[in-house]
Coordinates of C-alpha atoms and ligand atoms in Angstrom, one line a residue:
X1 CA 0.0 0.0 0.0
X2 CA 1.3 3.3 -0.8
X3 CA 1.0 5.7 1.5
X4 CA 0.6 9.7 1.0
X5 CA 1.1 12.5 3.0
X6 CA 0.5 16.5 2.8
X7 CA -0.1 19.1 5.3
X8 CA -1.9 22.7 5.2
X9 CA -4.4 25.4 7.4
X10 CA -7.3 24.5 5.3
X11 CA -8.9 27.7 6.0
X12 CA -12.6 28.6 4.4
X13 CA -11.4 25.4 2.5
X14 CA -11.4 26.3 -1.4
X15 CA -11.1 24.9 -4.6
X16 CA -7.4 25.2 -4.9
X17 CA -7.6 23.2 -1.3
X18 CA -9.9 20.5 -2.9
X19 CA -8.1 19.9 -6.1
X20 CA -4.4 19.7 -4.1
X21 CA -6.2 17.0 -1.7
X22 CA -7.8 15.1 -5.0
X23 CA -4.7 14.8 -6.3
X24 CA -2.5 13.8 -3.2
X25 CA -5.0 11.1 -2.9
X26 CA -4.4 10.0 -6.6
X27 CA -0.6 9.4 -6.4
X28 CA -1.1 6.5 -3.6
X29 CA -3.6 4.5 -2.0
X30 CA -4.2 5.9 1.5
X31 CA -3.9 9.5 2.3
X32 CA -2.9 11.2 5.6
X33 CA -4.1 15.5 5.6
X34 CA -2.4 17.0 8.8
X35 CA -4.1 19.8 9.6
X36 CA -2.1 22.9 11.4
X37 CA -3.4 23.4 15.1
X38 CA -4.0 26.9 15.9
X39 CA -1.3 27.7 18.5
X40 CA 1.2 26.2 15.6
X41 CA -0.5 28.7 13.2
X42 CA -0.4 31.9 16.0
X43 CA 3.6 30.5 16.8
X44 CA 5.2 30.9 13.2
X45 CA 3.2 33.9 12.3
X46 CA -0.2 33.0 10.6
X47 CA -2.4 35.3 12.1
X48 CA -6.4 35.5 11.3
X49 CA -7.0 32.1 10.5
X50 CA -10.8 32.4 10.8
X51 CA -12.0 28.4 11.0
X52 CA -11.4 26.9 14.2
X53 CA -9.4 23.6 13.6
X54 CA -12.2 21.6 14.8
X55 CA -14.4 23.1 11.2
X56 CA -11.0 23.0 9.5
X57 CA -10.8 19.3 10.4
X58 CA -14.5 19.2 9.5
X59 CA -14.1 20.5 5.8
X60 CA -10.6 18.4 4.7
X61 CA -13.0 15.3 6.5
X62 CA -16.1 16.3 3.9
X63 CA -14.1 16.2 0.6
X64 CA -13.9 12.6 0.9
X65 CA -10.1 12.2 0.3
X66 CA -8.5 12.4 3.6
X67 CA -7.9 8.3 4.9
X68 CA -7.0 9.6 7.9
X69 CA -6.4 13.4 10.0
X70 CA -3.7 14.2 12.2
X71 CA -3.0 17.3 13.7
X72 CA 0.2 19.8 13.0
X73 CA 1.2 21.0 16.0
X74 CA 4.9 22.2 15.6
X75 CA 8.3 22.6 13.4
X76 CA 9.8 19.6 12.7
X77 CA 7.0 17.3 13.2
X78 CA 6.8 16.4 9.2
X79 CA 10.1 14.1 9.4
X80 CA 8.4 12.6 12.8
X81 CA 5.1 11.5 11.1
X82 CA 6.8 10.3 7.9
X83 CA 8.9 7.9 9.7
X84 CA 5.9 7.4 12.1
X85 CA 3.3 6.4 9.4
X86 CA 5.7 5.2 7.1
X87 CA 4.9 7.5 4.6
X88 CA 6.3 6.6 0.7
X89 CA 5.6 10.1 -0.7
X90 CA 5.4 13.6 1.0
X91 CA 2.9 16.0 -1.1
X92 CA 2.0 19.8 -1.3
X93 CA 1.6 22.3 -3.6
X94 CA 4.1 24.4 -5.8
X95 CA 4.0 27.2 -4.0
X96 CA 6.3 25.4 -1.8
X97 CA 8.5 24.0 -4.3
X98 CA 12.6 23.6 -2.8
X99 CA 11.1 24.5 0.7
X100 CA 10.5 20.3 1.5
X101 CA 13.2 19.4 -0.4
X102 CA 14.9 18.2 2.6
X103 CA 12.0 15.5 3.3
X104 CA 13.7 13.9 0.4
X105 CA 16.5 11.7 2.7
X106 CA 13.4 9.8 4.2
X107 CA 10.1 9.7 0.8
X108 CA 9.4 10.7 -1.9
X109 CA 8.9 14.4 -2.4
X110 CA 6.1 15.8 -5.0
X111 CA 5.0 19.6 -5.6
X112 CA 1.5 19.2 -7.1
X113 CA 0.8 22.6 -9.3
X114 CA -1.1 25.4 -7.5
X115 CA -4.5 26.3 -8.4
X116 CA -4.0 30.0 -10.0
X117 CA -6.1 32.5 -8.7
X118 CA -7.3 31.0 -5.2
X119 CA -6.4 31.2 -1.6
X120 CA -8.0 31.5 1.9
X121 CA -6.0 34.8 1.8
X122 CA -8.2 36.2 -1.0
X123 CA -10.9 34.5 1.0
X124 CA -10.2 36.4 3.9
X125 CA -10.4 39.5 1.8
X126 CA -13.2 39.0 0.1
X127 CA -15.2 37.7 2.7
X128 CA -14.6 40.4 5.3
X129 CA -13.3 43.7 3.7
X130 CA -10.2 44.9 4.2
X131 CA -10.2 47.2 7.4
X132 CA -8.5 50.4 7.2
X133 CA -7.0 51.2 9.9
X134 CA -5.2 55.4 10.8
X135 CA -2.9 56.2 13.2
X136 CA -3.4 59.1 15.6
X137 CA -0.3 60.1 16.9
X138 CA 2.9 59.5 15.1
X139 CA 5.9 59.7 17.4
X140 CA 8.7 56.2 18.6
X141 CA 5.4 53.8 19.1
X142 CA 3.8 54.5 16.0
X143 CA 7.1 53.7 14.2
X144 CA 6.5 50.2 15.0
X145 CA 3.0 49.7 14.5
X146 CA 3.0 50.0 10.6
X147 CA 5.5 47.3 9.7
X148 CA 3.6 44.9 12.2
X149 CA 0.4 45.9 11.0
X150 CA 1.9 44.7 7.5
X151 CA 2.0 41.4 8.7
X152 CA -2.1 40.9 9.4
X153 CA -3.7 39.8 6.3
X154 CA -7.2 41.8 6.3
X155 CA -5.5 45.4 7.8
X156 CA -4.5 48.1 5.9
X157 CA -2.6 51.2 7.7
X158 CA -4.4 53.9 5.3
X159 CA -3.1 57.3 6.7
X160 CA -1.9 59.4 9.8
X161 CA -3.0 62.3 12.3
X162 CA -1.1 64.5 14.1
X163 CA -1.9 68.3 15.0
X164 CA 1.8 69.0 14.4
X165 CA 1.2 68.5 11.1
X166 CA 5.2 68.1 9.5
X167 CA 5.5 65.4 12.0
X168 CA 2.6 63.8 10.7
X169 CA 4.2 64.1 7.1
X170 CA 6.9 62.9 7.8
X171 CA 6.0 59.8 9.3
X172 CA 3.4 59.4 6.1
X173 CA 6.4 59.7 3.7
X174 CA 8.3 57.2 5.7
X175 CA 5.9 54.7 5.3
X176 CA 4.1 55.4 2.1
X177 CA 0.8 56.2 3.6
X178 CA -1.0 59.6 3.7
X179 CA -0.9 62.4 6.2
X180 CA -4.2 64.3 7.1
X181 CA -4.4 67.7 8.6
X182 CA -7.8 67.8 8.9
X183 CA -9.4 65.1 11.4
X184 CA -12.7 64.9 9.8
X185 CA -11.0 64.0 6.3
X186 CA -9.0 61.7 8.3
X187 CA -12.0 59.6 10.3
X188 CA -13.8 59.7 7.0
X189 CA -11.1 57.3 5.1
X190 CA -11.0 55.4 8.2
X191 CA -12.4 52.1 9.4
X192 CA -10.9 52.1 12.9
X193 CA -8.0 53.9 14.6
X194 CA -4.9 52.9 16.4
X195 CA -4.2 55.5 19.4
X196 CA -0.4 56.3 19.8
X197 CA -0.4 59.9 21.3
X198 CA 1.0 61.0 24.5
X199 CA -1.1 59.6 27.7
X200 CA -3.2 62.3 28.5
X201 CA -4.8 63.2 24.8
X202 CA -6.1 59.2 24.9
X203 CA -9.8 60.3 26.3
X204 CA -10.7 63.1 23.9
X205 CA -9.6 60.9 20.9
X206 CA -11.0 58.1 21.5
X207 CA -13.8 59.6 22.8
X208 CA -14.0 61.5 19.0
X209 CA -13.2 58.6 17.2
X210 CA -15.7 56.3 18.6
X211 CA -18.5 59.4 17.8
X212 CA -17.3 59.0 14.4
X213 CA -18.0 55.1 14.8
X214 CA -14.8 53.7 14.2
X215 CA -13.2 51.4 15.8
X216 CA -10.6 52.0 18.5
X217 CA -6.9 50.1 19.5
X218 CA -5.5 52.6 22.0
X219 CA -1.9 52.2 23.6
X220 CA -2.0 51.7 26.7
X221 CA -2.6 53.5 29.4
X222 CA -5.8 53.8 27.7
X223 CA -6.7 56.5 30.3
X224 CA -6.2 57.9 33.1
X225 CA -9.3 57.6 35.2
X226 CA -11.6 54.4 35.7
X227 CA -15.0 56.5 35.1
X228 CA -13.8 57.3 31.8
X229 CA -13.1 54.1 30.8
X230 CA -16.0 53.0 32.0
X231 CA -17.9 55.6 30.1
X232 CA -15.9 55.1 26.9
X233 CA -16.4 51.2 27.3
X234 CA -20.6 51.9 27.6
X235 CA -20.5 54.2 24.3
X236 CA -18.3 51.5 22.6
X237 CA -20.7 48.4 23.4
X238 CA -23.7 50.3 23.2
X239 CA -22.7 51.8 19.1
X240 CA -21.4 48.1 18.3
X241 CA -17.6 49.5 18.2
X242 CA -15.2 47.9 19.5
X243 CA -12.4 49.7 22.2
X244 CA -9.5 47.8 22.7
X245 CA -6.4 48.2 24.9
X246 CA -3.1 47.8 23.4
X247 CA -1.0 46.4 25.8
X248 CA 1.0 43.8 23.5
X249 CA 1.9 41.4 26.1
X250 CA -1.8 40.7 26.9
X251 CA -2.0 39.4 23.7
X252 CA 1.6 37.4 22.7
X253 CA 1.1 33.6 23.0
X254 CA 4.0 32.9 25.4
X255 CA 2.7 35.3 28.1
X256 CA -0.9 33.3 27.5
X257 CA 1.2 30.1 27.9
X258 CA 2.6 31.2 30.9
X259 CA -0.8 32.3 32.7
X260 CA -2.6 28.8 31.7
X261 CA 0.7 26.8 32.9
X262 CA 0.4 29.0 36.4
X263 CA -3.5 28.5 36.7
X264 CA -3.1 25.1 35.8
X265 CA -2.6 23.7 39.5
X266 CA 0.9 22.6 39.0
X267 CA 2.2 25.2 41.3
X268 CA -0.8 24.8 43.7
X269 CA -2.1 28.1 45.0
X270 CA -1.0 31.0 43.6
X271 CA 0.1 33.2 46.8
X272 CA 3.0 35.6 45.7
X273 CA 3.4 37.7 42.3
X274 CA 6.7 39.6 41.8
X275 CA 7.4 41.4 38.6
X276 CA 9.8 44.1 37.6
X277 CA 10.5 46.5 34.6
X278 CA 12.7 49.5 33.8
X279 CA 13.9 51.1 30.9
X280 CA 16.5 53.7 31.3
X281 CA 14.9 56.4 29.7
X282 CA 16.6 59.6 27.8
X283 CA 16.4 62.9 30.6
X284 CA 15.0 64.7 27.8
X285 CA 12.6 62.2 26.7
X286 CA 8.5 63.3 27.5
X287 CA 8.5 60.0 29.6
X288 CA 11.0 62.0 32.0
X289 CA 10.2 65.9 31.5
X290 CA 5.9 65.6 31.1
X291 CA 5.6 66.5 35.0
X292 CA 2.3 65.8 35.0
X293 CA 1.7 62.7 33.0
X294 CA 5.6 61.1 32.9
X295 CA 6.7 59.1 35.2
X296 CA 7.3 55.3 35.5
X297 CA 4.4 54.1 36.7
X298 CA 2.4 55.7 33.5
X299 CA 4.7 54.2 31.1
X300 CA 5.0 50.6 32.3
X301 CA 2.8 50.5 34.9
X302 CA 0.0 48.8 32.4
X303 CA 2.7 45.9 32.2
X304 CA 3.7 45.1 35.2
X305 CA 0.0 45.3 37.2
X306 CA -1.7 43.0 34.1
X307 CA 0.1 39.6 35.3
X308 CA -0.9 40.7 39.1
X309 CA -4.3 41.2 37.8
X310 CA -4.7 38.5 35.5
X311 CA -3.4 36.2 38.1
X312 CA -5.3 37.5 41.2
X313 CA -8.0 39.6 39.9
X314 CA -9.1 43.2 40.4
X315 CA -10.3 43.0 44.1
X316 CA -7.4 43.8 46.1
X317 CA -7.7 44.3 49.3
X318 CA -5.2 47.1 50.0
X319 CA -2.5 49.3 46.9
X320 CA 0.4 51.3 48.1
X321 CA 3.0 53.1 45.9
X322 CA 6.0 53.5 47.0
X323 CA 8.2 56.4 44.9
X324 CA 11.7 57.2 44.3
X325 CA 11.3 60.8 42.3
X326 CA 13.8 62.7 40.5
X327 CA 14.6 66.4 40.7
X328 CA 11.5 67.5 39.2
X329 CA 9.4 65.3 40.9
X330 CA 8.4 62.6 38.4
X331 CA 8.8 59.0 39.5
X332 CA 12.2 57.7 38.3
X333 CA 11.0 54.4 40.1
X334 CA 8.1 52.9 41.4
X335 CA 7.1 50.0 43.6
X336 CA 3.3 49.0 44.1
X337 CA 2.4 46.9 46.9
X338 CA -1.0 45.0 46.5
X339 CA -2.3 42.7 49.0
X340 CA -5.1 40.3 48.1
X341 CA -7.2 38.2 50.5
X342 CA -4.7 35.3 49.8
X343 CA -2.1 36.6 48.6
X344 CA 0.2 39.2 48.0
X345 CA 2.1 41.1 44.7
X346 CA 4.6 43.4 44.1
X347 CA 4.9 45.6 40.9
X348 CA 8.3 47.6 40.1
X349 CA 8.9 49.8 37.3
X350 CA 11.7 52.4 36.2
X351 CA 12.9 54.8 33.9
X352 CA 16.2 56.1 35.8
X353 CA 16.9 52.9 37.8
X354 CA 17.9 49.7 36.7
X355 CA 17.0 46.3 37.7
X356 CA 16.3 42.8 36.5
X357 CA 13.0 42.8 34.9
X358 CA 11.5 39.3 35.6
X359 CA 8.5 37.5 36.7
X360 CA 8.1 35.7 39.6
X361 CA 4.8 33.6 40.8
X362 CA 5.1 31.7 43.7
X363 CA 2.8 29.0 44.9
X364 CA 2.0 26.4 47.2
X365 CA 3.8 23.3 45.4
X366 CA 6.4 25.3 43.0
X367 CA 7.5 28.7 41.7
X368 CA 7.7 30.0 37.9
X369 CA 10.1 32.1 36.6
X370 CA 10.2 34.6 33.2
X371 CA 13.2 36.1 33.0
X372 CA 13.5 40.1 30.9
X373 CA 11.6 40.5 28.6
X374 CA 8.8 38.8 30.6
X375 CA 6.8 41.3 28.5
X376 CA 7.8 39.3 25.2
X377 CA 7.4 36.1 27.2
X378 CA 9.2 33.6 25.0
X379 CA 10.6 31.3 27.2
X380 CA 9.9 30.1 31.2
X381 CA 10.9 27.5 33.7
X382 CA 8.7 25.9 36.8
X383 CA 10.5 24.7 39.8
X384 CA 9.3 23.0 43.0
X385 CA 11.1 21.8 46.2
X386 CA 13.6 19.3 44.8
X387 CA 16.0 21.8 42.5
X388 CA 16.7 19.4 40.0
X389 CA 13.0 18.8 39.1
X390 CA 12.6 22.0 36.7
X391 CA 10.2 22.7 33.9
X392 CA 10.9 24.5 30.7
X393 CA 8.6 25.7 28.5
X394 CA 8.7 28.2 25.3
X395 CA 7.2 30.1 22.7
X396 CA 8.0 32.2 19.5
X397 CA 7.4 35.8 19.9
X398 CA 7.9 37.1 16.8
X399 CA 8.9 40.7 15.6
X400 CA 8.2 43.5 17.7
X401 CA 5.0 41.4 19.0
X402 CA 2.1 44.1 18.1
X403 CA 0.8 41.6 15.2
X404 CA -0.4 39.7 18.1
X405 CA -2.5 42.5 19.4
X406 CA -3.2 44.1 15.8
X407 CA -4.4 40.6 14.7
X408 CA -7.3 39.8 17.9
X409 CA -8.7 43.2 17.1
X410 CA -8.8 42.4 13.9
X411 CA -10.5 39.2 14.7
X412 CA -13.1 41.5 17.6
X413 CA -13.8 43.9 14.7
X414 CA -15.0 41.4 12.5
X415 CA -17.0 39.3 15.1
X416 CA -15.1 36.8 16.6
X417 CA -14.7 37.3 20.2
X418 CA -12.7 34.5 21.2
X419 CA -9.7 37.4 22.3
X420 CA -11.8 39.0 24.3
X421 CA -10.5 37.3 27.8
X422 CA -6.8 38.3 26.8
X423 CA -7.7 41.6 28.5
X424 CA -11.7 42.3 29.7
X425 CA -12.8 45.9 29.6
X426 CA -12.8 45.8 33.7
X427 CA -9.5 44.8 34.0
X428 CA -8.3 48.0 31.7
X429 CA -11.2 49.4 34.4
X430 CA -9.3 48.4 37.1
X431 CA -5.8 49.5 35.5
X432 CA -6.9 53.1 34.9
X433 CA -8.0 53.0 38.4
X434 CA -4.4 52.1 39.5
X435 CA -3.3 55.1 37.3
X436 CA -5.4 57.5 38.5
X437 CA -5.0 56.5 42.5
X438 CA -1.1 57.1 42.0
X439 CA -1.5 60.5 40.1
X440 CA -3.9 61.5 43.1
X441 CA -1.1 60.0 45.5
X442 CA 1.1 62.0 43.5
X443 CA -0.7 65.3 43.9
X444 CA -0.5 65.6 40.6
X445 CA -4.8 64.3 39.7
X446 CA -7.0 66.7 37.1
X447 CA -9.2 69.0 39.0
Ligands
CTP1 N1 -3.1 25.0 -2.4 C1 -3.2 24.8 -3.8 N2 -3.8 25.8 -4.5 C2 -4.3 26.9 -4.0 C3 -4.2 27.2 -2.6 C4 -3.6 26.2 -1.8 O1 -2.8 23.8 -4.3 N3 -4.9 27.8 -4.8 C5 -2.4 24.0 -1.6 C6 -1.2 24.6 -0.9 O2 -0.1 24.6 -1.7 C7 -1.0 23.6 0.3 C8 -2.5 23.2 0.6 O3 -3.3 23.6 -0.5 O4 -0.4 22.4 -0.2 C9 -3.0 23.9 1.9 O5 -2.6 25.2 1.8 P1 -3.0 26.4 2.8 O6 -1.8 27.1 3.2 O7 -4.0 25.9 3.8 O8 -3.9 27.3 1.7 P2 -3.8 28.8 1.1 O9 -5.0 29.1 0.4 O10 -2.5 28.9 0.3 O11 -3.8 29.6 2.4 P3 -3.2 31.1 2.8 O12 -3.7 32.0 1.7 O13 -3.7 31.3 4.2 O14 -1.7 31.0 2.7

């Protein structure tokens, strides 16, 4: 019996899809379809898959070709499940041709001839128009927004705002897009926004944008005070928009990895949550000089309280800053102390002192560990009593990481709300509460 094998996504499974699986069947007698998982598909960078594997399973299963289904779940497997299945001839289509060619040492390799003028990416494109997306605010964030944005199939990055307008052209020339000077011209060529202005213009524009009923992804923090993102939250859900925080690390698959691994029991009872960040920042920078909205704990505050919140929720008991401030009073460094009814966390950020950025959780039965960048979790170990017995776990983070975040708002936009846990409206409730009980610590609140 000869036996066949070929792989793929099988997304909104097509003709070109059909055809490919027609004629892998042909060249034996029994054919074997692996179908990619979806955490393999998130892990080397193929964002917006829409089918879940389960209908993607379904639909290779319906053709009638498939023998048997087994599911891809990582790099390197193909060689395994030749060997495994003793496969006599490896199969897919040209537009792979010279990439298998290394499968050769253990079958038979064959590139069957694409199908011209199909794909599940034209699918995807068809099916759910392109969203354009425009960026308000075009300073060092924004920078690395539009070649992430690139990588989302179904996203377009269609133009740019900025009140200082030669800024806002030259960012457009950089990256071939368009500059608007007037807002209105800018929301009307716009699907949905991406917010990347300084901290404390956040409310008004997405506030404006969201009137204009376009979507918003705002950087994080999203705002300063918990009654306006509860307010902004209400408009959002009550217009059908969708409002989504940008805090990448909410959304990168490692740092997903690591909170299912923590909540998983294998550490027992979660009682202790230690994380740190600092960036030395330039003196000049806004992050140092804005003495009313810099400070540490505005920029990276979001980070290091969303692994204290996603791991012990919003309800702490008690919060207490503690602030090491620079000549003119901004927060070089910042430690926040929150204690929960069973268990306790500790948050440190910095922009003029430096320390080892990690993540700690501590439980009853072991301890996990993310070393810097924790915030681009790609790797992480569990240990328990006996220091030999350790755990290691890890995860691509590709790129800067913002496709992650660009892609599940994507997904929100256009209906699927499987993302929506990464980061719940109250928890961005409960992190603009943080920020606004440390500016009032501060002194430094709005009237
Ligand atoms: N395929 C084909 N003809 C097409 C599209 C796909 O023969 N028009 C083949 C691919 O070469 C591969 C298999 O079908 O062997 C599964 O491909 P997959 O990546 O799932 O499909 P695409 O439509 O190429 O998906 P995408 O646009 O997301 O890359």
């Amino acid at each position: 019996m000869k036996k066949v094998i070929t792989y793929g996504t099988f997304d909104l499974l097509h003709e070109g899809h059909y055809r490919l699986l027609e004629r892998a069947k042909a060249l034996g007698d029994y054919l074997i379809v692996g179908v990619t998982s979806e955490a393999y598909d998130k892990a080397r960078g193929k964002l917006n898959v829409i089918d879940s594997l389960a209908t993607r399973i379904e639909n290779v299963r319906k053709t009638g070709f498939a023998d048997e289904i087994i599911v891809e779940e990582s790099h390197g497997q193909k060689v395994q499940d030749v060997k495994k299945y003793k496969i006599d001839i490896f199969t897919v289509g040209s537009d792979w041709t010279g990439t298998f060619d290394y499968m050769k040492d253990y079958c038979q390799v064959v590139y069957l001839e694409r199908t011209k003028n199909i794909s599940s990416t034209m699918l995807r494109v068809q099916n759910k128009r392109i969203q354009r997306i425009g960026i308000i605010g075009t300073g060092r964030i924004a920078e690395r927004f539009v070649p992430e944005a690139k990588l989302v199939s179904g996203i377009t990055t269609q133009g740019c705002y900025n009140p200082h307008v030669e800024s806002a052209k030259r960012f457009a020339e950089r990256w071939e897009i368009e500059a608007y000077e007037d807002i209105e011209s800018f929301y009307g060529a716009m699907d949905a926004v991406y917010i990347a202005s300084p901290h404390e213009t956040h409310y008004a524009y997405i506030k404006s944008a969201l009137e204009h009923g376009k979507h918003v992804l705002c950087e994080k923090p999203m705002v300063l005070k918990a009654a306006q993102a509860e307010e902004l939250f209400r408009y959002a859900r009550a217009h059908e928009l969708i409002l989504f925080e940008g805090i990448k690390t909410a959304y990168c698959p490692g740092f997903n990895k690591l909170l299912g691994v923590a909540c998983s029991g294998i550490i027992g009872s979660i009682r202790n949550v230690e994380v740190c960040f600092t960036k030395l920042e330039n003196p000049d920078n806004r992050e140092l000089t804005d003495r009313k909205y810099g400070g540490s704990l505005t920029e990276l505050g979001s980070y290091v309280m969303l692994p204290i919140l996603k791991l012990f929720g919003e309800n702490y008991e008690e919060i207490r800053f503690d602030v090491i401030r620079g000549e003119n009073g901004l927060d070089l460094f910042t430690k926040i102390s929150a204690s929960y009814a069973n268990g306790i966390a500790t948050a440190t950020c910095g922009l003029g002192v430096k320390s080892e950025g990690r993540l700690l959780i501590a439980g009853t039965k072991g301890y996990m560990i993310a070393e810097a960048p924790w915030w681009k979790t790609s790797y992480f170990e569990v240990h328990y009593e006996n220091p030999l017995e350790v755990e290691k776990y890890s995860e691509r983070f590709l790129g800067e990481g913002l496709r992650y975040e660009i892609s599940d708002f994507l997904s929100m936009i256009n209906g699927r709300n499987s993302s929506e846990f990464k980061l719940t409206r109250s928890e961005s409730v409960a992190l603009a509460d943080i920020m606004e009980k440390f500016l009032k610590a501060e002194g430094r609140a709005e009237k």
